Amino acid sequence: MSLTNASPLDAALAAKSASHVLATLPASARNDALTAMHDGLAQARDDILAANARDLDLARKAAADGSLSQSLVSRLDLGKKGKWEDMLQGILDVRGLDDPVGRVTLRTRLDDGLDLERVTCPIGVLLIIFEARPEVIANIAALAVKSGNAAILKGGKESTESFIAISRAIGAALDRTRVPNAAIQLVTTRDAIPELLAQDRHIDLVIPRGSNELVRYIKGNTRIPVLGHADGLCSIYLEQSADPKMAADVVVDAKTSYPAACNSLETLLVQESALDTVFPLVAAALASKGVELRCDTKSKAALSSLPSTAKVVDVTAEDYDTEFLDLVLAVKTVSDLDEAVAHINTHGSHHTDIILTTSGNLAEQFMSAVDSAGVYWNASTRFADGMRYGFGTEVGISTNKIHSRGPVGLEGLMIYKYKIRGAGHVTAAYGGAGGKQFKHESLPLE
Amino acid sequence: MSLTNASPLDAALAAKSASHVLATLPASARNDALTAMHDGLAQARDDILAANARDLDLARKAAADGSLSQSLVSRLDLGKKGKWEDMLQGILDVRGLDDPVGRVTLRTRLDDGLDLERVTCPIGVLLIIFEARPEVIANIAALAVKSGNAAILKGGKESTESFIAISRAIGAALDRTRVPNAAIQLVTTRDAIPELLAQDRHIDLVIPRGSNELVRYIKGNTRIPVLGHADGLCSIYLEQSADPKMAADVVVDAKTSYPAACNSLETLLVQESALDTVFPLVAAALASKGVELRCDTKSKAALSSLPSTAKVVDVTAEDYDTEFLDLVLAVKTVSDLDEAVAHINTHGSHHTDIILTTSGNLAEQFMSAVDSAGVYWNASTRFADGMRYGFGTEVGISTNKIHSRGPVGLEGLMIYKYKIRGAGHVTAAYGGAGGKQFKHESLPLE
């Protein structure tokens, strides 16, 4: 990893060049580099924690005068119980994942002696823009090396000292491996982001790791494809046949287990015929967890029996387009599944939406019609997560409609190329009267 | 298909809405719609050819006063031998392809009663911008319906009458099917392209079908992902061990079988040690086909024995970055494979590049190191084509680094969603001390 003061263009050119070397390295060389990174960081522990302490000092002062939030200070702290160990273990975990490079996903015999093969390969150069958490740099560097991609990293200024110390350690470690140093570069130039986002000829994918505002800014300011999501406005449709106890459990988990997460519930759509049967129990469970319910007229009327401590207020139209990220829930009455689906497809963020019902038919209809990365039947929205899906890691959660959708594992950092091995075959020999015919025979993938 | 004078925004909203219906239709309903389209066009043959004749009249006048090229006039003509029949047969061919919707590509048991499934689904709304060839509209409408995507079509103004007649016939046909009429819309508003390209909230993918200039303009003027390629600058590396006869055959096919195609050869990289052995034979074969060779000093010197009719001129630096699309070839001497690869990765367009060699090791090294959609060993660049690859159709050829790369078949019009079927599972139950563990058991895809 080099710590670069190069211009964003030069950094991008160096990364592209390094990516071409990295793409040809065998899995063993990439895994050896991960081992070296792990060991190098372990050895540099004291230096890195000292640098982190300097970042923390400044941050605490900024927090004291109110210019920085206390939660950001807490995210900065690498010395917090278990964080350092988790960061190091994360590199070994990534090393242990199956190699995503060179997987054959299609083989076709075009003709005798002329075989087509589709093989996974790295995308090329990633630009990772992230905010304060210094451990992200090690995680992202590990994912890039494992997947054979070069990466340019730009971190939040609050963690500058930590980033520099970490990147020095990783850089020294990579110098002893076959991974080119420029494959992982930390850009520390101030205000480099707009110029980095302009390098669409040399950077292939941007991955923002941070707030919705950061993602929205990046999506609005680059031609490079962006992997991620700005919003997570997840909904649940409570159908009349839903089991009340199950519904209460799932809705409470989806809303309250981590309200600030993108996969948390923001809108509850209640079938009108469930207002007096299933809904009150669900609402009571939410109220007991301190959730404020913003209700339309009909759903509010159904809650007259809730204790007076329950927070039930009138909803506004805007609430149905709001990601609260807090113990607040918008509630809307709908007549049937079609109305629920139409609401979700219009107001949702195409992240994760679920139906609670005992009807398998309605569930399948819902999952087919809702245009979201995740569509669940009787399970919490909060399962939308790469680790929970069993991917072993999570690069991010995408609401894009191409390439990668939903929780993204290492596969999302891969593309493919087509290889043909021939024996001097020419196209003019095929087709036409008397020409050769293609065989197009599917071959085993081995 | 509706012929819309709606604003681009309204057209996009109607298409999105239609896409949500289309996405839920079974294969039989989409195939029935293709049959109806085919039959409707067959019945409207006379009207459509009459409309096409009016377009042709105008175009011939424009060609006569020099404001339109003769080749464009020829591309307009639907009455040309076999063209009408091919257009109709193309719809039936698309109907006969395997259904790309609803294919399960991953199944994982997360826990007892909690199964994750990744299922292919349509991307949503496609914007297809194309130039003069009127038969493209039927082809694209068929691909959209087959893949469950809605499409907004904007064609070149020279084919307006033909497009309107075709879209009327398709529209009337779709009215008798379950495919919503707004799923396929023809926009005839003048100058609608910039506004259509601004609908990145409602349009999911742009597919340009036309000249490099069109593609370049579109790529430069939208935030919607663009599937395609602006340039096709393909190279061949002639390694010293290549069989001279095979090399001549492949190079001639790559350069001369269809010089205007994107997969044609533009740059020949000759290993220095092959200059006096293999190269003269290859150059003579090219010269006999009338190919102009733009050579650097060393390669030119090697051609002193060519007949005086051979066109051999000095290359300029710019020639190595030029897609000639003509019987012109840039020739460069390189010392070895590394130099060839570096040249291709820097000056090529990442489309299709090949190596001619008898060494399997060098071939594998080349195919691993060249960062292109297609990398071949001893086969012509012109095999880069969806039909030749056996995809049954070709949506376009992509040089993108994400989603789809190389010749794109129906698969390129698909994305996936994750479905979870549970029994009231909540995330809070997992992890931590005493919490449940995920099983992450891979299930057969059925």
CSV table of N, CA, C and O in Angstrom, one decimal, chain B residues 212-256:
chain,number,residue,atom,x,y,z
B,212,ASN,N,-20.7,4.6,-33.4
B,212,ASN,CA,-19.8,4.9,-32.3
B,212,ASN,C,-20.2,6.3,-31.7
B,212,ASN,O,-20.1,6.5,-30.5
B,213,GLU,N,-20.5,7.2,-32.6
B,213,GLU,CA,-20.8,8.6,-32.2
B,213,GLU,C,-22.0,8.6,-31.3
B,213,GLU,O,-22.1,9.3,-30.3
B,214,LEU,N,-23.0,7.9,-31.7
B,214,LEU,CA,-24.3,7.8,-30.9
B,214,LEU,C,-23.9,7.2,-29.5
B,214,LEU,O,-24.3,7.8,-28.5
B,215,VAL,N,-23.2,6.1,-29.5
B,215,VAL,CA,-22.9,5.5,-28.2
B,215,VAL,C,-22.1,6.5,-27.3
B,215,VAL,O,-22.3,6.6,-26.1
B,216,ARG,N,-21.1,7.1,-27.9
B,216,ARG,CA,-20.2,8.0,-27.2
B,216,ARG,C,-21.1,9.2,-26.6
B,216,ARG,O,-20.9,9.6,-25.5
B,217,TYR,N,-22.0,9.7,-27.4
B,217,TYR,CA,-22.8,10.8,-26.9
B,217,TYR,C,-23.7,10.3,-25.7
B,217,TYR,O,-23.8,11.0,-24.7
B,218,ILE,N,-24.2,9.1,-25.9
B,218,ILE,CA,-25.1,8.7,-24.8
B,218,ILE,C,-24.3,8.4,-23.5
B,218,ILE,O,-24.7,8.8,-22.4
B,219,LYS,N,-23.2,7.7,-23.7
B,219,LYS,CA,-22.3,7.5,-22.5
B,219,LYS,C,-21.9,8.8,-21.8
B,219,LYS,O,-21.8,8.8,-20.5
B,220,GLY,N,-21.8,9.8,-22.5
B,220,GLY,CA,-21.3,11.1,-22.0
B,220,GLY,C,-22.4,11.9,-21.4
B,220,GLY,O,-22.2,12.9,-20.8
B,221,ASN,N,-23.7,11.4,-21.6
B,221,ASN,CA,-24.8,12.3,-21.2
B,221,ASN,C,-25.9,11.7,-20.4
B,221,ASN,O,-27.0,12.1,-20.4
B,222,THR,N,-25.5,10.7,-19.6
B,222,THR,CA,-26.6,10.1,-18.8
B,222,THR,C,-26.0,9.5,-17.5
B,222,THR,O,-24.8,9.1,-17.5
B,223,ARG,N,-26.8,9.4,-16.5
B,223,ARG,CA,-26.3,8.6,-15.3
B,223,ARG,C,-26.9,7.2,-15.3
B,223,ARG,O,-26.6,6.4,-14.4
B,224,ILE,N,-27.7,6.9,-16.2
B,224,ILE,CA,-28.3,5.6,-16.4
B,224,ILE,C,-27.1,4.7,-16.9
B,224,ILE,O,-26.4,5.1,-17.8
B,225,PRO,N,-27.0,3.4,-16.4
B,225,PRO,CA,-26.0,2.6,-16.9
B,225,PRO,C,-26.2,2.3,-18.4
B,225,PRO,O,-27.4,2.2,-18.9
B,226,VAL,N,-25.1,2.3,-19.2
B,226,VAL,CA,-25.2,2.1,-20.7
B,226,VAL,C,-24.6,0.8,-21.0
B,226,VAL,O,-23.5,0.5,-20.6
B,227,LEU,N,-25.4,-0.1,-21.7
B,227,LEU,CA,-24.8,-1.3,-22.1
B,227,LEU,C,-24.4,-1.2,-23.6
B,227,LEU,O,-25.2,-1.0,-24.5
B,228,GLY,N,-23.1,-1.3,-23.8
B,228,GLY,CA,-22.6,-1.2,-25.2
B,228,GLY,C,-21.1,-0.9,-25.2
B,228,GLY,O,-20.4,-1.0,-24.2
B,229,HIS,N,-20.7,-0.4,-26.3
B,229,HIS,CA,-19.3,-0.1,-26.5
B,229,HIS,C,-19.2,1.1,-27.5
B,229,HIS,O,-20.0,1.1,-28.5
B,230,ALA,N,-18.3,2.0,-27.2
B,230,ALA,CA,-18.2,3.1,-28.2
B,230,ALA,C,-17.1,2.7,-29.2
B,230,ALA,O,-17.3,2.9,-30.4
B,231,ASP,N,-16.1,2.0,-28.8
B,231,ASP,CA,-15.0,1.7,-29.7
B,231,ASP,C,-14.8,0.2,-29.8
B,231,ASP,O,-15.0,-0.6,-28.8
B,232,GLY,N,-14.2,-0.2,-30.9
B,232,GLY,CA,-13.8,-1.6,-31.1
B,232,GLY,C,-12.4,-1.6,-31.7
B,232,GLY,O,-12.2,-1.7,-32.9
B,233,LEU,N,-11.4,-1.3,-30.8
B,233,LEU,CA,-10.0,-1.3,-31.3
B,233,LEU,C,-9.4,-2.6,-30.9
B,233,LEU,O,-8.8,-2.7,-29.9
B,234,CYS,N,-9.5,-3.6,-31.8
B,234,CYS,CA,-9.0,-4.9,-31.5
B,234,CYS,C,-7.6,-5.1,-32.1
B,234,CYS,O,-7.2,-4.6,-33.1
B,235,SER,N,-6.8,-5.9,-31.3
B,235,SER,CA,-5.4,-6.1,-31.7
B,235,SER,C,-5.1,-7.6,-31.8
B,235,SER,O,-5.7,-8.4,-31.2
B,236,ILE,N,-4.0,-7.9,-32.6
B,236,ILE,CA,-3.5,-9.2,-32.7
B,236,ILE,C,-2.0,-9.1,-32.3
B,236,ILE,O,-1.3,-8.3,-32.9
B,237,TYR,N,-1.5,-10.0,-31.4
B,237,TYR,CA,-0.1,-10.1,-31.2
B,237,TYR,C,0.4,-11.4,-31.9
B,237,TYR,O,0.0,-12.5,-31.7
B,238,LEU,N,1.3,-11.1,-32.9
B,238,LEU,CA,1.9,-12.1,-33.7
B,238,LEU,C,3.2,-12.5,-33.1
B,238,LEU,O,4.2,-11.8,-33.2
B,239,GLU,N,3.2,-13.7,-32.4
B,239,GLU,CA,4.4,-14.1,-31.6
B,239,GLU,C,5.3,-15.0,-32.6
B,239,GLU,O,4.8,-15.6,-33.5
B,240,GLN,N,6.5,-15.0,-32.3
B,240,GLN,CA,7.5,-15.6,-33.2
B,240,GLN,C,7.2,-17.0,-33.6
B,240,GLN,O,7.6,-17.5,-34.7
B,241,SER,N,6.6,-17.8,-32.7
B,241,SER,CA,6.4,-19.2,-33.0
B,241,SER,C,5.1,-19.5,-33.8
B,241,SER,O,4.8,-20.6,-34.1
B,242,ALA,N,4.4,-18.5,-34.1
B,242,ALA,CA,3.1,-18.7,-34.8
B,242,ALA,C,3.3,-19.4,-36.1
B,242,ALA,O,4.3,-19.1,-36.8
B,243,ASP,N,2.3,-20.2,-36.5
B,243,ASP,CA,2.4,-20.9,-37.8
B,243,ASP,C,2.0,-19.8,-38.8
B,243,ASP,O,1.0,-19.2,-38.8
B,244,PRO,N,2.9,-19.6,-39.8
B,244,PRO,CA,2.8,-18.5,-40.8
B,244,PRO,C,1.4,-18.6,-41.6
B,244,PRO,O,0.7,-17.6,-41.7
B,245,LYS,N,1.1,-19.8,-42.1
B,245,LYS,CA,-0.1,-19.9,-42.8
B,245,LYS,C,-1.4,-19.6,-42.0
B,245,LYS,O,-2.3,-18.9,-42.4
B,246,MET,N,-1.4,-20.2,-40.8
B,246,MET,CA,-2.5,-20.0,-39.9
B,246,MET,C,-2.6,-18.5,-39.5
B,246,MET,O,-3.7,-17.9,-39.5
B,247,ALA,N,-1.4,-17.9,-39.3
B,247,ALA,CA,-1.4,-16.5,-38.9
B,247,ALA,C,-2.0,-15.6,-40.0
B,247,ALA,O,-2.8,-14.7,-39.8
B,248,ALA,N,-1.6,-15.9,-41.3
B,248,ALA,CA,-2.1,-15.2,-42.4
B,248,ALA,C,-3.6,-15.3,-42.5
B,248,ALA,O,-4.3,-14.3,-42.7
B,249,ASP,N,-4.1,-16.5,-42.4
B,249,ASP,CA,-5.5,-16.8,-42.5
B,249,ASP,C,-6.3,-16.0,-41.4
B,249,ASP,O,-7.3,-15.3,-41.7
B,250,VAL,N,-5.8,-16.1,-40.2
B,250,VAL,CA,-6.6,-15.4,-39.1
B,250,VAL,C,-6.5,-13.9,-39.2
B,250,VAL,O,-7.5,-13.2,-39.1
B,251,VAL,N,-5.3,-13.4,-39.5
B,251,VAL,CA,-5.2,-11.9,-39.6
B,251,VAL,C,-6.1,-11.4,-40.8
B,251,VAL,O,-6.7,-10.4,-40.7
B,252,VAL,N,-6.1,-12.1,-41.9
B,252,VAL,CA,-6.9,-11.7,-43.1
B,252,VAL,C,-8.3,-11.7,-42.7
B,252,VAL,O,-9.1,-10.8,-43.0
B,253,ASP,N,-8.8,-12.8,-42.0
B,253,ASP,CA,-10.2,-12.8,-41.6
B,253,ASP,C,-10.6,-11.7,-40.7
B,253,ASP,O,-11.6,-11.0,-40.8
B,254,ALA,N,-9.7,-11.5,-39.7
B,254,ALA,CA,-10.0,-10.4,-38.7
B,254,ALA,C,-10.0,-9.0,-39.3
B,254,ALA,O,-10.8,-8.2,-38.9
B,255,LYS,N,-9.1,-8.8,-40.3
B,255,LYS,CA,-9.1,-7.5,-40.9
B,255,LYS,C,-10.1,-7.3,-42.0
B,255,LYS,O,-10.7,-6.2,-42.1
B,256,THR,N,-10.3,-8.3,-42.9
B,256,THR,CA,-11.0,-8.0,-44.1
B,256,THR,C,-12.4,-8.6,-44.2
B,256,THR,O,-13.1,-8.2,-45.1
